[in-house]
PDB file of C-alpha atoms in Angstrom:
ATOM      1  CA  UNK A   1      -3.302   3.770   6.567  1.00 55.00           C
ATOM      2  CA  UNK A   2      -0.438   4.353   7.884  1.00 81.00           C
ATOM      3  CA  UNK A   3       1.996   5.801   6.405  1.00 92.00           C
ATOM      4  CA  UNK A   4       5.981   5.433   6.433  1.00 95.00           C
ATOM      5  CA  UNK A   5       7.341   7.501   9.329  1.00 95.00           C
ATOM      6  CA  UNK A   6      10.810   7.730  10.798  1.00 97.00           C
ATOM      7  CA  UNK A   7      11.663   9.231  13.513  1.00 96.00           C
ATOM      8  CA  UNK A   8      12.766  11.468  15.372  1.00 97.00           C
ATOM      9  CA  UNK A   9      11.760  14.145  12.657  1.00 95.00           C
ATOM     10  CA  UNK A  10      14.271  16.788  14.021  1.00 97.00           C
ATOM     11  CA  UNK A  11      17.883  15.991  15.314  1.00 97.00           C
ATOM     12  CA  UNK A  12      20.486  18.450  16.840  1.00 98.00           C
ATOM     13  CA  UNK A  13      24.479  16.729  17.932  1.00 97.00           C
ATOM     14  CA  UNK A  14      26.923  18.003  18.817  1.00 97.00           C
ATOM     15  CA  UNK A  15      30.452  16.803  15.405  1.00 97.00           C
ATOM     16  CA  UNK A  16      31.673  14.158  16.828  1.00 97.00           C
ATOM     17  CA  UNK A  17      28.442  12.058  18.096  1.00 98.00           C
ATOM     18  CA  UNK A  18      26.857   8.844  17.088  1.00 98.00           C
ATOM     19  CA  UNK A  19      23.150   8.839  15.604  1.00 98.00           C
ATOM     20  CA  UNK A  20      20.507   6.414  14.582  1.00 98.00           C
ATOM     21  CA  UNK A  21      17.721   7.044  12.860  1.00 98.00           C
ATOM     22  CA  UNK A  22      14.668   5.310  12.689  1.00 97.00           C
ATOM     23  CA  UNK A  23      11.892   4.373   9.515  1.00 97.00           C
ATOM     24  CA  UNK A  24       8.910   2.606   9.932  1.00 96.00           C
ATOM     25  CA  UNK A  25       7.584   1.254   6.639  1.00 95.00           C
ATOM     26  CA  UNK A  26       4.064   0.563   5.385  1.00 94.00           C
ATOM     27  CA  UNK A  27       3.557  -2.899   6.678  1.00 92.00           C
ATOM     28  CA  UNK A  28       3.850  -5.549   3.421  1.00 90.00           C
ATOM     29  CA  UNK A  29       6.573  -3.327   1.489  1.00 91.00           C
ATOM     30  CA  UNK A  30       9.361  -5.414   1.201  1.00 90.00           C
ATOM     31  CA  UNK A  31      11.930  -2.858   0.268  1.00 91.00           C
ATOM     32  CA  UNK A  32      13.101  -0.084   1.182  1.00 93.00           C
ATOM     33  CA  UNK A  33      15.460   2.881   0.767  1.00 94.00           C
ATOM     34  CA  UNK A  34      17.720   5.478   1.958  1.00 96.00           C
ATOM     35  CA  UNK A  35      18.777   9.220   0.525  1.00 95.00           C
ATOM     36  CA  UNK A  36      20.169  11.878   1.679  1.00 96.00           C
ATOM     37  CA  UNK A  37      18.737  15.180   1.282  1.00 93.00           C
ATOM     38  CA  UNK A  38      21.060  18.383   1.241  1.00 92.00           C
ATOM     39  CA  UNK A  39      19.214  22.001   1.455  1.00 85.00           C
ATOM     40  CA  UNK A  40      17.739  22.894  -1.505  1.00 78.00           C
ATOM     41  CA  UNK A  41      19.063  20.002  -3.756  1.00 83.00           C
ATOM     42  CA  UNK A  42      19.208  16.000  -5.076  1.00 85.00           C
ATOM     43  CA  UNK A  43      18.040  13.035  -3.880  1.00 89.00           C
ATOM     44  CA  UNK A  44      21.672  11.019  -2.916  1.00 91.00           C
ATOM     45  CA  UNK A  45      21.222   7.412  -2.962  1.00 91.00           C
ATOM     46  CA  UNK A  46      22.229   5.712   0.503  1.00 95.00           C
ATOM     47  CA  UNK A  47      21.544   1.657   0.642  1.00 94.00           C
ATOM     48  CA  UNK A  48      18.626  -0.421  -0.701  1.00 91.00           C
ATOM     49  CA  UNK A  49      16.942  -3.080   1.049  1.00 91.00           C
ATOM     50  CA  UNK A  50      14.758  -5.203  -0.425  1.00 88.00           C
ATOM     51  CA  UNK A  51      13.297  -8.330   0.804  1.00 85.00           C
ATOM     52  CA  UNK A  52      15.709 -10.908   2.356  1.00 84.00           C
ATOM     53  CA  UNK A  53      18.839 -10.127  -0.180  1.00 87.00           C
ATOM     54  CA  UNK A  54      22.133  -8.698   0.778  1.00 89.00           C
ATOM     55  CA  UNK A  55      21.234  -4.379   0.913  1.00 91.00           C
ATOM     56  CA  UNK A  56      22.658  -1.887  -1.863  1.00 91.00           C
ATOM     57  CA  UNK A  57      25.373  -0.436   0.298  1.00 93.00           C
ATOM     58  CA  UNK A  58      27.140   1.754  -2.769  1.00 91.00           C
ATOM     59  CA  UNK A  59      25.743   4.854  -1.842  1.00 92.00           C
ATOM     60  CA  UNK A  60      27.103   4.617   1.795  1.00 95.00           C
ATOM     61  CA  UNK A  61      29.649   8.574   1.987  1.00 94.00           C
ATOM     62  CA  UNK A  62      32.086   6.664   3.775  1.00 95.00           C
ATOM     63  CA  UNK A  63      31.938   3.646   6.446  1.00 96.00           C
ATOM     64  CA  UNK A  64      30.633   6.367   9.296  1.00 98.00           C
ATOM     65  CA  UNK A  65      27.613   5.180   7.615  1.00 98.00           C
ATOM     66  CA  UNK A  66      25.848   2.018   8.419  1.00 97.00           C
ATOM     67  CA  UNK A  67      22.063   0.959   7.864  1.00 97.00           C
ATOM     68  CA  UNK A  68      20.186  -3.195   9.147  1.00 95.00           C
ATOM     69  CA  UNK A  69      16.895  -3.150   8.457  1.00 95.00           C
ATOM     70  CA  UNK A  70      15.135  -6.612  10.533  1.00 85.00           C
ATOM     71  CA  UNK A  71      13.747  -8.522   8.597  1.00 82.00           C
ATOM     72  CA  UNK A  72      10.554  -6.169   6.288  1.00 81.00           C
ATOM     73  CA  UNK A  73      10.300  -3.892   9.113  1.00 89.00           C
ATOM     74  CA  UNK A  74      12.089  -1.013  10.983  1.00 95.00           C
ATOM     75  CA  UNK A  75      15.472  -0.222   9.666  1.00 97.00           C
ATOM     76  CA  UNK A  76      17.550   1.987  11.251  1.00 97.00           C
ATOM     77  CA  UNK A  77      20.843   4.900   9.784  1.00 98.00           C
ATOM     78  CA  UNK A  78      23.787   5.376  11.538  1.00 98.00           C
ATOM     79  CA  UNK A  79      25.849   7.640  11.642  1.00 98.00           C
ATOM     80  CA  UNK A  80      29.074   7.338  13.883  1.00 98.00           C
ATOM     81  CA  UNK A  81      31.943  10.264  14.620  1.00 98.00           C
ATOM     82  CA  UNK A  82      29.262  12.495  13.252  1.00 98.00           C
ATOM     83  CA  UNK A  83      30.890  15.415  10.741  1.00 97.00           C
ATOM     84  CA  UNK A  84      29.226  18.965   9.400  1.00 96.00           C
ATOM     85  CA  UNK A  85      28.266  17.761   6.424  1.00 95.00           C
ATOM     86  CA  UNK A  86      26.736  15.207   7.403  1.00 97.00           C
ATOM     87  CA  UNK A  87      23.614  16.987   8.315  1.00 97.00           C
ATOM     88  CA  UNK A  88      21.102  16.940   6.034  1.00 97.00           C
ATOM     89  CA  UNK A  89      17.368  15.356   6.324  1.00 96.00           C
ATOM     90  CA  UNK A  90      17.489  11.673   5.715  1.00 97.00           C
ATOM     91  CA  UNK A  91      14.454  10.140   3.812  1.00 96.00           C
ATOM     92  CA  UNK A  92      13.120   6.714   3.269  1.00 96.00           C
ATOM     93  CA  UNK A  93      11.063   5.090   1.555  1.00 95.00           C
ATOM     94  CA  UNK A  94       9.228   2.065   1.243  1.00 93.00           C
ATOM     95  CA  UNK A  95       7.345   0.157  -1.511  1.00 91.00           C
ATOM     96  CA  UNK A  96       5.469  -2.862  -2.363  1.00 88.00           C
ATOM     97  CA  UNK A  97       9.368  -4.459  -4.028  1.00 72.00           C
ATOM     98  CA  UNK A  98       9.747  -7.547  -5.825  1.00 65.00           C
ATOM     99  CA  UNK A  99       7.507  -7.322  -9.105  1.00 63.00           C
ATOM    100  CA  UNK A 100      10.325  -6.620 -10.770  1.00 66.00           C
ATOM    101  CA  UNK A 101      10.871  -2.818  -9.620  1.00 72.00           C
ATOM    102  CA  UNK A 102       7.394  -1.532 -11.137  1.00 79.00           C
ATOM    103  CA  UNK A 103       5.235  -0.358  -7.485  1.00 85.00           C
ATOM    104  CA  UNK A 104       5.621   3.594  -6.823  1.00 89.00           C
ATOM    105  CA  UNK A 105       7.851   4.644  -3.175  1.00 91.00           C
ATOM    106  CA  UNK A 106       6.457   6.229  -0.232  1.00 93.00           C
ATOM    107  CA  UNK A 107       8.269   8.680   1.162  1.00 94.00           C
ATOM    108  CA  UNK A 108       8.112   9.043   5.117  1.00 95.00           C
ATOM    109  CA  UNK A 109       9.070  13.037   6.491  1.00 94.00           C
ATOM    110  CA  UNK A 110      12.031  12.614   6.793  1.00 95.00           C
ATOM    111  CA  UNK A 111      14.438  13.176   9.421  1.00 97.00           C
ATOM    112  CA  UNK A 112      16.652  16.343   9.143  1.00 96.00           C
ATOM    113  CA  UNK A 113      20.190  16.210  11.199  1.00 98.00           C
ATOM    114  CA  UNK A 114      21.577  19.351  12.142  1.00 97.00           C
ATOM    115  CA  UNK A 115      25.663  18.642  13.373  1.00 97.00           C
ATOM    116  CA  UNK A 116      27.048  21.668  15.283  1.00 96.00           C
TER     117      UNK A 116
ATOM    118  CA  UNK B   1      25.363   2.066 -16.814  1.00 76.00           C
ATOM    119  CA  UNK B   2      22.230   2.126 -15.696  1.00 84.00           C
ATOM    120  CA  UNK B   3      20.662   6.528 -14.860  1.00 90.00           C
ATOM    121  CA  UNK B   4      18.273   8.909 -15.189  1.00 94.00           C
ATOM    122  CA  UNK B   5      19.189  13.285 -16.656  1.00 95.00           C
ATOM    123  CA  UNK B   6      16.923  16.067 -15.712  1.00 96.00           C
ATOM    124  CA  UNK B   7      19.018  18.748 -18.137  1.00 96.00           C
ATOM    125  CA  UNK B   8      17.137  21.798 -16.269  1.00 96.00           C
ATOM    126  CA  UNK B   9      18.180  22.928 -12.905  1.00 95.00           C
ATOM    127  CA  UNK B  10      14.984  25.199 -12.860  1.00 97.00           C
ATOM    128  CA  UNK B  11      12.123  25.684 -15.278  1.00 98.00           C
ATOM    129  CA  UNK B  12      10.258  28.829 -15.482  1.00 98.00           C
ATOM    130  CA  UNK B  13       6.489  28.866 -16.443  1.00 97.00           C
ATOM    131  CA  UNK B  14       4.234  31.472 -16.994  1.00 98.00           C
ATOM    132  CA  UNK B  15       0.999  30.531 -15.042  1.00 97.00           C
ATOM    133  CA  UNK B  16      -1.080  29.095 -17.947  1.00 97.00           C
ATOM    134  CA  UNK B  17       1.092  28.798 -19.774  1.00 98.00           C
ATOM    135  CA  UNK B  18       1.315  24.868 -20.604  1.00 97.00           C
ATOM    136  CA  UNK B  19       4.995  23.667 -18.823  1.00 97.00           C
ATOM    137  CA  UNK B  20       7.140  20.290 -19.788  1.00 98.00           C
ATOM    138  CA  UNK B  21      10.331  19.274 -17.627  1.00 98.00           C
ATOM    139  CA  UNK B  22      11.978  16.939 -19.186  1.00 98.00           C
ATOM    140  CA  UNK B  23      13.660  13.917 -18.780  1.00 98.00           C
ATOM    141  CA  UNK B  24      15.739  11.265 -20.505  1.00 97.00           C
ATOM    142  CA  UNK B  25      17.117   8.095 -19.569  1.00 96.00           C
ATOM    143  CA  UNK B  26      19.511   4.484 -19.825  1.00 94.00           C
ATOM    144  CA  UNK B  27      18.799   1.451 -18.610  1.00 90.00           C
ATOM    145  CA  UNK B  28      18.965  -2.149 -20.469  1.00 87.00           C
ATOM    146  CA  UNK B  29      15.453  -3.854 -21.171  1.00 85.00           C
ATOM    147  CA  UNK B  30      12.235  -1.970 -20.790  1.00 85.00           C
ATOM    148  CA  UNK B  31      12.128   0.896 -19.027  1.00 89.00           C
ATOM    149  CA  UNK B  32       9.595   1.487 -15.446  1.00 92.00           C
ATOM    150  CA  UNK B  33       9.448   5.182 -15.222  1.00 95.00           C
ATOM    151  CA  UNK B  34       8.204   7.259 -12.379  1.00 96.00           C
ATOM    152  CA  UNK B  35       7.776  11.048 -11.895  1.00 97.00           C
ATOM    153  CA  UNK B  36       7.593  12.287  -7.732  1.00 96.00           C
ATOM    154  CA  UNK B  37       7.482  15.378  -6.406  1.00 96.00           C
ATOM    155  CA  UNK B  38       8.397  17.467  -3.416  1.00 93.00           C
ATOM    156  CA  UNK B  39       6.760  20.535  -2.738  1.00 90.00           C
ATOM    157  CA  UNK B  40       7.631  23.298  -0.252  1.00 84.00           C
ATOM    158  CA  UNK B  41       8.664  21.822   2.900  1.00 79.00           C
ATOM    159  CA  UNK B  42       6.550  18.973   2.428  1.00 82.00           C
ATOM    160  CA  UNK B  43       7.372  15.274   1.944  1.00 84.00           C
ATOM    161  CA  UNK B  44       7.862  13.445  -1.568  1.00 91.00           C
ATOM    162  CA  UNK B  45       4.943  12.668  -3.830  1.00 93.00           C
ATOM    163  CA  UNK B  46       4.952   9.625  -6.675  1.00 94.00           C
ATOM    164  CA  UNK B  47       2.982  12.006  -9.567  1.00 96.00           C
ATOM    165  CA  UNK B  48       3.252   9.239 -12.115  1.00 96.00           C
ATOM    166  CA  UNK B  49       5.048   6.112 -13.906  1.00 95.00           C
ATOM    167  CA  UNK B  50       4.549   4.163 -16.758  1.00 95.00           C
ATOM    168  CA  UNK B  51       5.243   0.301 -17.157  1.00 91.00           C
ATOM    169  CA  UNK B  52       4.083  -0.583 -19.811  1.00 88.00           C
ATOM    170  CA  UNK B  53       0.905  -0.214 -22.936  1.00 89.00           C
ATOM    171  CA  UNK B  54      -0.100   3.571 -23.465  1.00 91.00           C
ATOM    172  CA  UNK B  55       2.601   5.185 -23.901  1.00 94.00           C
ATOM    173  CA  UNK B  56       1.001   8.416 -22.916  1.00 96.00           C
ATOM    174  CA  UNK B  57       0.318   8.206 -19.029  1.00 96.00           C
ATOM    175  CA  UNK B  58      -1.712  10.693 -16.807  1.00 96.00           C
ATOM    176  CA  UNK B  59      -1.384  11.220 -13.566  1.00 95.00           C
ATOM    177  CA  UNK B  60      -2.424  12.972 -10.136  1.00 91.00           C
ATOM    178  CA  UNK B  61      -3.265  17.320  -9.952  1.00 92.00           C
ATOM    179  CA  UNK B  62      -3.201  17.551 -13.749  1.00 95.00           C
ATOM    180  CA  UNK B  63       0.367  16.209 -14.605  1.00 97.00           C
ATOM    181  CA  UNK B  64       1.600  13.883 -17.637  1.00 97.00           C
ATOM    182  CA  UNK B  65       3.895  12.252 -18.889  1.00 98.00           C
ATOM    183  CA  UNK B  66       4.948  10.980 -21.761  1.00 96.00           C
ATOM    184  CA  UNK B  67       7.732   8.454 -22.876  1.00 96.00           C
ATOM    185  CA  UNK B  68       8.898   8.384 -26.138  1.00 96.00           C
ATOM    186  CA  UNK B  69      10.974   4.664 -26.393  1.00 94.00           C
ATOM    187  CA  UNK B  70      12.818   6.372 -29.546  1.00 94.00           C
ATOM    188  CA  UNK B  71      14.110   9.496 -27.496  1.00 96.00           C
ATOM    189  CA  UNK B  72      14.874   7.290 -24.275  1.00 96.00           C
ATOM    190  CA  UNK B  73      12.846  10.059 -22.501  1.00 97.00           C
ATOM    191  CA  UNK B  74       9.692  10.547 -20.351  1.00 98.00           C
ATOM    192  CA  UNK B  75       9.001  13.802 -20.582  1.00 98.00           C
ATOM    193  CA  UNK B  76       5.969  15.433 -17.630  1.00 98.00           C
ATOM    194  CA  UNK B  77       3.614  17.754 -19.465  1.00 98.00           C
ATOM    195  CA  UNK B  78       0.851  20.059 -18.052  1.00 98.00           C
ATOM    196  CA  UNK B  79      -2.065  21.576 -20.307  1.00 97.00           C
ATOM    197  CA  UNK B  80      -2.242  25.489 -17.771  1.00 97.00           C
ATOM    198  CA  UNK B  81       0.422  25.859 -15.094  1.00 97.00           C
ATOM    199  CA  UNK B  82      -0.607  26.836 -11.926  1.00 97.00           C
ATOM    200  CA  UNK B  83       1.295  28.865  -9.077  1.00 96.00           C
ATOM    201  CA  UNK B  84       0.987  25.764  -6.612  1.00 95.00           C
ATOM    202  CA  UNK B  85       2.640  23.618  -9.395  1.00 96.00           C
ATOM    203  CA  UNK B  86       5.817  25.674  -8.034  1.00 96.00           C
ATOM    204  CA  UNK B  87       7.799  22.610  -6.405  1.00 95.00           C
ATOM    205  CA  UNK B  88      11.374  20.447  -7.335  1.00 94.00           C
ATOM    206  CA  UNK B  89      10.459  17.067  -9.377  1.00 97.00           C
ATOM    207  CA  UNK B  90      12.564  13.774  -9.824  1.00 96.00           C
ATOM    208  CA  UNK B  91      12.292  11.703 -12.468  1.00 97.00           C
ATOM    209  CA  UNK B  92      12.946   7.725 -11.346  1.00 94.00           C
ATOM    210  CA  UNK B  93      13.563   5.340 -13.451  1.00 92.00           C
ATOM    211  CA  UNK B  94      14.054   1.248 -12.274  1.00 88.00           C
ATOM    212  CA  UNK B  95      17.379  -0.381 -12.677  1.00 84.00           C
ATOM    213  CA  UNK B  96      16.827  -3.787 -13.787  1.00 83.00           C
ATOM    214  CA  UNK B  97      19.496  -5.323 -12.849  1.00 81.00           C
ATOM    215  CA  UNK B  98      18.106  -4.840  -8.821  1.00 78.00           C
ATOM    216  CA  UNK B  99      15.373  -2.938  -9.412  1.00 79.00           C
ATOM    217  CA  UNK B 100      16.403  -0.493  -7.376  1.00 82.00           C
ATOM    218  CA  UNK B 101      15.337   2.928  -8.785  1.00 86.00           C
ATOM    219  CA  UNK B 102      17.753   5.944  -9.751  1.00 89.00           C
ATOM    220  CA  UNK B 103      16.483   9.134  -9.264  1.00 91.00           C
ATOM    221  CA  UNK B 104      17.694  12.248 -11.553  1.00 93.00           C
ATOM    222  CA  UNK B 105      19.120  15.245 -10.150  1.00 92.00           C
ATOM    223  CA  UNK B 106      15.664  17.488  -9.482  1.00 95.00           C
ATOM    224  CA  UNK B 107      14.252  20.055 -11.601  1.00 96.00           C
ATOM    225  CA  UNK B 108      12.987  23.499  -9.381  1.00 95.00           C
ATOM    226  CA  UNK B 109       9.861  24.235 -11.395  1.00 97.00           C
ATOM    227  CA  UNK B 110       8.787  28.087 -10.937  1.00 97.00           C
ATOM    228  CA  UNK B 111       5.239  29.396 -11.912  1.00 97.00           C
ATOM    229  CA  UNK B 112       4.850  33.064 -12.485  1.00 96.00           C
ATOM    230  CA  UNK B 113       1.606  34.192 -11.664  1.00 93.00           C
TER     231      UNK B 113
END
Protein backbone atom coordinates (compact mmCIF):
# COMPACT_ATOMS: atom_id res chain seq x y z
CA UNK A 1 0.00 0.00 0.00
CA UNK A 2 0.96 3.65 -0.22
CA UNK A 3 3.34 4.94 2.38
CA UNK A 4 3.85 8.41 3.75
CA UNK A 5 4.58 10.88 0.98
CA UNK A 6 6.15 14.29 1.20
CA UNK A 7 6.48 17.10 -1.28
CA UNK A 8 8.54 18.63 -2.59
CA UNK A 9 11.45 16.23 -2.25
CA UNK A 10 13.87 19.11 -2.58
CA UNK A 11 13.38 22.82 -2.09
CA UNK A 12 15.91 25.57 -2.62
CA UNK A 13 14.80 28.99 -1.48
CA UNK A 14 16.30 32.38 -0.85
CA UNK A 15 16.73 33.68 2.65
CA UNK A 16 13.66 35.59 3.73
CA UNK A 17 11.20 33.68 1.57
CA UNK A 18 8.37 31.58 2.95
CA UNK A 19 8.16 27.86 2.22
CA UNK A 20 5.42 25.30 2.62
CA UNK A 21 6.13 21.61 3.00
CA UNK A 22 3.46 18.97 2.56
CA UNK A 23 2.93 15.57 4.13
CA UNK A 24 0.38 12.95 3.11
CA UNK A 25 0.13 10.33 5.86
CA UNK A 26 -0.99 6.76 5.47
CA UNK A 27 -4.76 6.59 5.30
CA UNK A 28 -6.29 5.86 8.68
CA UNK A 29 -3.29 7.05 10.67
CA UNK A 30 -4.48 9.47 13.31
CA UNK A 31 -1.07 10.49 14.62
CA UNK A 32 1.26 12.68 12.57
CA UNK A 33 4.69 14.05 13.47
CA UNK A 34 7.08 16.54 11.94
CA UNK A 35 10.81 16.33 12.64
CA UNK A 36 13.87 18.21 11.47
CA UNK A 37 17.15 16.45 10.80
CA UNK A 38 20.29 18.41 10.12
CA UNK A 39 23.03 16.70 8.15
CA UNK A 40 24.32 13.67 10.01
CA UNK A 41 22.40 14.60 13.15
CA UNK A 42 19.52 13.17 15.13
CA UNK A 43 15.83 13.89 14.94
CA UNK A 44 14.57 17.18 16.27
CA UNK A 45 10.89 16.97 17.20
CA UNK A 46 8.82 19.85 15.83
CA UNK A 47 5.10 19.14 16.22
CA UNK A 48 2.69 16.27 16.90
CA UNK A 49 -0.93 15.89 15.86
CA UNK A 50 -3.13 13.22 17.39
CA UNK A 51 -6.68 12.98 16.12
CA UNK A 52 -8.77 15.96 17.12
CA UNK A 53 -6.63 16.88 20.12
CA UNK A 54 -4.80 20.17 20.23
CA UNK A 55 -1.40 19.68 18.57
CA UNK A 56 1.74 19.52 20.65
CA UNK A 57 3.76 22.44 19.28
CA UNK A 58 6.43 22.32 21.94
CA UNK A 59 9.21 21.55 19.45
CA UNK A 60 8.69 24.42 17.06
CA UNK A 61 11.94 26.44 17.24
CA UNK A 62 10.44 29.87 16.64
CA UNK A 63 7.23 31.64 15.70
CA UNK A 64 8.38 31.50 12.07
CA UNK A 65 7.37 27.85 12.11
CA UNK A 66 3.77 26.69 12.00
CA UNK A 67 1.91 23.58 10.95
CA UNK A 68 -1.63 22.60 10.20
CA UNK A 69 -3.43 19.37 9.64
CA UNK A 70 -6.75 18.92 7.93
CA UNK A 71 -8.68 16.35 9.92
CA UNK A 72 -6.71 13.14 9.83
CA UNK A 73 -5.17 13.72 6.43
CA UNK A 74 -2.73 16.14 4.87
CA UNK A 75 -0.44 18.30 6.94
CA UNK A 76 1.55 21.34 5.91
CA UNK A 77 4.57 22.78 7.66
CA UNK A 78 5.17 26.45 6.91
CA UNK A 79 8.39 28.29 7.54
CA UNK A 80 8.19 32.05 7.20
CA UNK A 81 11.11 34.34 6.47
CA UNK A 82 13.49 31.41 6.06
CA UNK A 83 16.99 31.62 7.49
CA UNK A 84 20.09 29.67 6.50
CA UNK A 85 19.93 27.72 9.76
CA UNK A 86 16.57 26.32 8.60
CA UNK A 87 18.42 24.25 6.01
CA UNK A 88 17.78 20.60 6.87
CA UNK A 89 15.73 17.57 5.94
CA UNK A 90 12.19 17.82 7.23
CA UNK A 91 10.67 14.44 7.98
CA UNK A 92 7.05 13.55 8.44
CA UNK A 93 5.83 10.37 10.11
CA UNK A 94 2.43 8.91 10.80
CA UNK A 95 1.13 6.10 12.95
CA UNK A 96 -2.16 4.52 13.84
CA UNK A 97 -2.15 6.53 17.03
CA UNK A 98 -4.61 5.98 19.82
CA UNK A 99 -4.20 2.72 21.75
CA UNK A 100 -1.85 4.49 24.09
CA UNK A 101 0.93 5.05 21.58
CA UNK A 102 1.90 1.44 20.97
CA UNK A 103 2.04 1.73 17.20
CA UNK A 104 5.25 2.30 15.28
CA UNK A 105 5.77 5.31 13.06
CA UNK A 106 6.07 5.22 9.31
CA UNK A 107 8.35 7.88 7.89
CA UNK A 108 8.19 9.72 4.64
CA UNK A 109 11.27 10.27 2.47
CA UNK A 110 11.65 13.83 3.69
CA UNK A 111 11.95 17.25 2.11
CA UNK A 112 15.47 18.58 1.79
CA UNK A 113 15.33 22.33 2.33
CA UNK A 114 18.25 24.51 1.34
CA UNK A 115 18.15 28.20 2.17
CA UNK A 116 20.65 30.26 0.19
CA UNK B 1 10.73 14.20 32.77
CA UNK B 2 10.14 11.53 30.15
CA UNK B 3 13.33 10.89 28.24
CA UNK B 4 15.45 8.42 26.36
CA UNK B 5 19.23 8.36 26.21
CA UNK B 6 21.69 6.81 23.80
CA UNK B 7 25.02 7.23 25.57
CA UNK B 8 27.20 6.43 22.56
CA UNK B 9 27.46 8.73 19.57
CA UNK B 10 29.27 6.04 17.60
CA UNK B 11 29.92 2.33 17.90
CA UNK B 12 32.52 0.45 15.87
CA UNK B 13 32.30 -3.31 15.51
CA UNK B 14 34.22 -5.77 13.35
CA UNK B 15 32.16 -7.74 10.87
CA UNK B 16 31.07 -11.06 12.31
CA UNK B 17 31.30 -9.88 15.91
CA UNK B 18 28.25 -9.34 18.11
CA UNK B 19 27.01 -5.77 18.37
CA UNK B 20 25.19 -3.82 21.04
CA UNK B 21 23.73 -0.35 20.77
CA UNK B 22 22.71 1.03 24.14
CA UNK B 23 19.52 2.78 25.15
CA UNK B 24 18.19 3.80 28.54
CA UNK B 25 14.90 5.46 29.32
CA UNK B 26 13.04 7.37 31.98
CA UNK B 27 9.25 7.31 31.87
CA UNK B 28 6.44 7.00 34.32
CA UNK B 29 4.31 3.92 34.05
CA UNK B 30 4.86 1.08 31.63
CA UNK B 31 7.29 1.95 28.85
CA UNK B 32 6.62 1.40 25.18
CA UNK B 33 10.03 1.23 23.49
CA UNK B 34 11.08 1.30 19.85
CA UNK B 35 14.17 1.02 17.68
CA UNK B 36 14.45 2.63 14.25
CA UNK B 37 17.25 2.53 11.69
CA UNK B 38 18.30 5.05 9.05
CA UNK B 39 20.50 3.64 6.33
CA UNK B 40 22.63 6.08 4.32
CA UNK B 41 20.52 8.15 1.95
CA UNK B 42 17.39 6.26 2.91
CA UNK B 43 14.41 6.94 5.10
CA UNK B 44 13.88 5.91 8.69
CA UNK B 45 12.58 2.40 9.16
CA UNK B 46 11.01 0.67 12.12
CA UNK B 47 13.07 -2.25 13.49
CA UNK B 48 11.27 -3.55 16.55
CA UNK B 49 9.27 -2.59 19.61
CA UNK B 50 8.55 -3.67 23.15
CA UNK B 51 5.04 -3.15 24.48
CA UNK B 52 4.54 -6.02 26.92
CA UNK B 53 5.35 -9.69 27.34
CA UNK B 54 8.66 -11.39 26.64
CA UNK B 55 11.60 -9.17 27.51
CA UNK B 56 13.52 -10.30 24.42
CA UNK B 57 12.04 -8.79 21.29
CA UNK B 58 13.02 -9.90 17.81
CA UNK B 59 12.82 -7.61 14.83
CA UNK B 60 13.90 -7.05 11.25
CA UNK B 61 17.30 -7.92 9.74
CA UNK B 62 18.22 -10.27 12.60
CA UNK B 63 18.16 -7.59 15.28
CA UNK B 64 16.79 -8.11 18.75
CA UNK B 65 16.48 -5.99 21.87
CA UNK B 66 16.23 -6.84 25.52
CA UNK B 67 13.95 -4.93 27.85
CA UNK B 68 15.43 -4.69 31.34
CA UNK B 69 13.06 -3.01 33.76
CA UNK B 70 15.44 -2.88 36.71
CA UNK B 71 18.13 -1.17 34.64
CA UNK B 72 15.60 0.87 32.59
CA UNK B 73 17.38 -0.22 29.44
CA UNK B 74 16.44 -1.46 25.99
CA UNK B 75 19.71 -2.31 24.26
CA UNK B 76 19.72 -3.34 20.62
CA UNK B 77 21.72 -6.44 19.75
CA UNK B 78 22.73 -8.66 16.90
CA UNK B 79 24.79 -11.85 17.24
CA UNK B 80 26.89 -11.33 14.11
CA UNK B 81 27.32 -7.92 12.51
CA UNK B 82 27.27 -7.31 8.77
CA UNK B 83 28.89 -4.41 6.95
CA UNK B 84 25.41 -3.59 5.66
CA UNK B 85 24.28 -2.95 9.24
CA UNK B 86 26.25 0.29 9.19
CA UNK B 87 23.65 3.00 9.77
CA UNK B 88 22.23 5.49 12.25
CA UNK B 89 20.11 3.86 14.96
CA UNK B 90 17.48 5.60 17.04
CA UNK B 91 15.85 4.44 20.24
CA UNK B 92 12.44 5.89 21.10
CA UNK B 93 10.02 5.78 24.00
CA UNK B 94 6.39 6.72 24.39
CA UNK B 95 5.53 9.62 26.69
CA UNK B 96 2.48 8.24 28.54
CA UNK B 97 1.14 11.72 29.25
CA UNK B 98 0.16 12.30 25.64
CA UNK B 99 1.37 9.20 23.70
CA UNK B 100 4.00 11.28 21.95
CA UNK B 101 7.06 9.34 20.85
CA UNK B 102 10.38 10.72 22.07
CA UNK B 103 13.53 9.87 20.11
CA UNK B 104 17.07 9.53 21.35
CA UNK B 105 19.80 11.47 19.58
CA UNK B 106 20.94 8.43 17.62
CA UNK B 107 23.99 6.18 17.54
CA UNK B 108 26.05 5.75 14.42
CA UNK B 109 27.06 2.14 13.96
CA UNK B 110 30.12 1.35 11.85
CA UNK B 111 30.75 -2.25 10.93
CA UNK B 112 34.34 -2.70 9.86
CA UNK B 113 35.11 -5.31 7.18
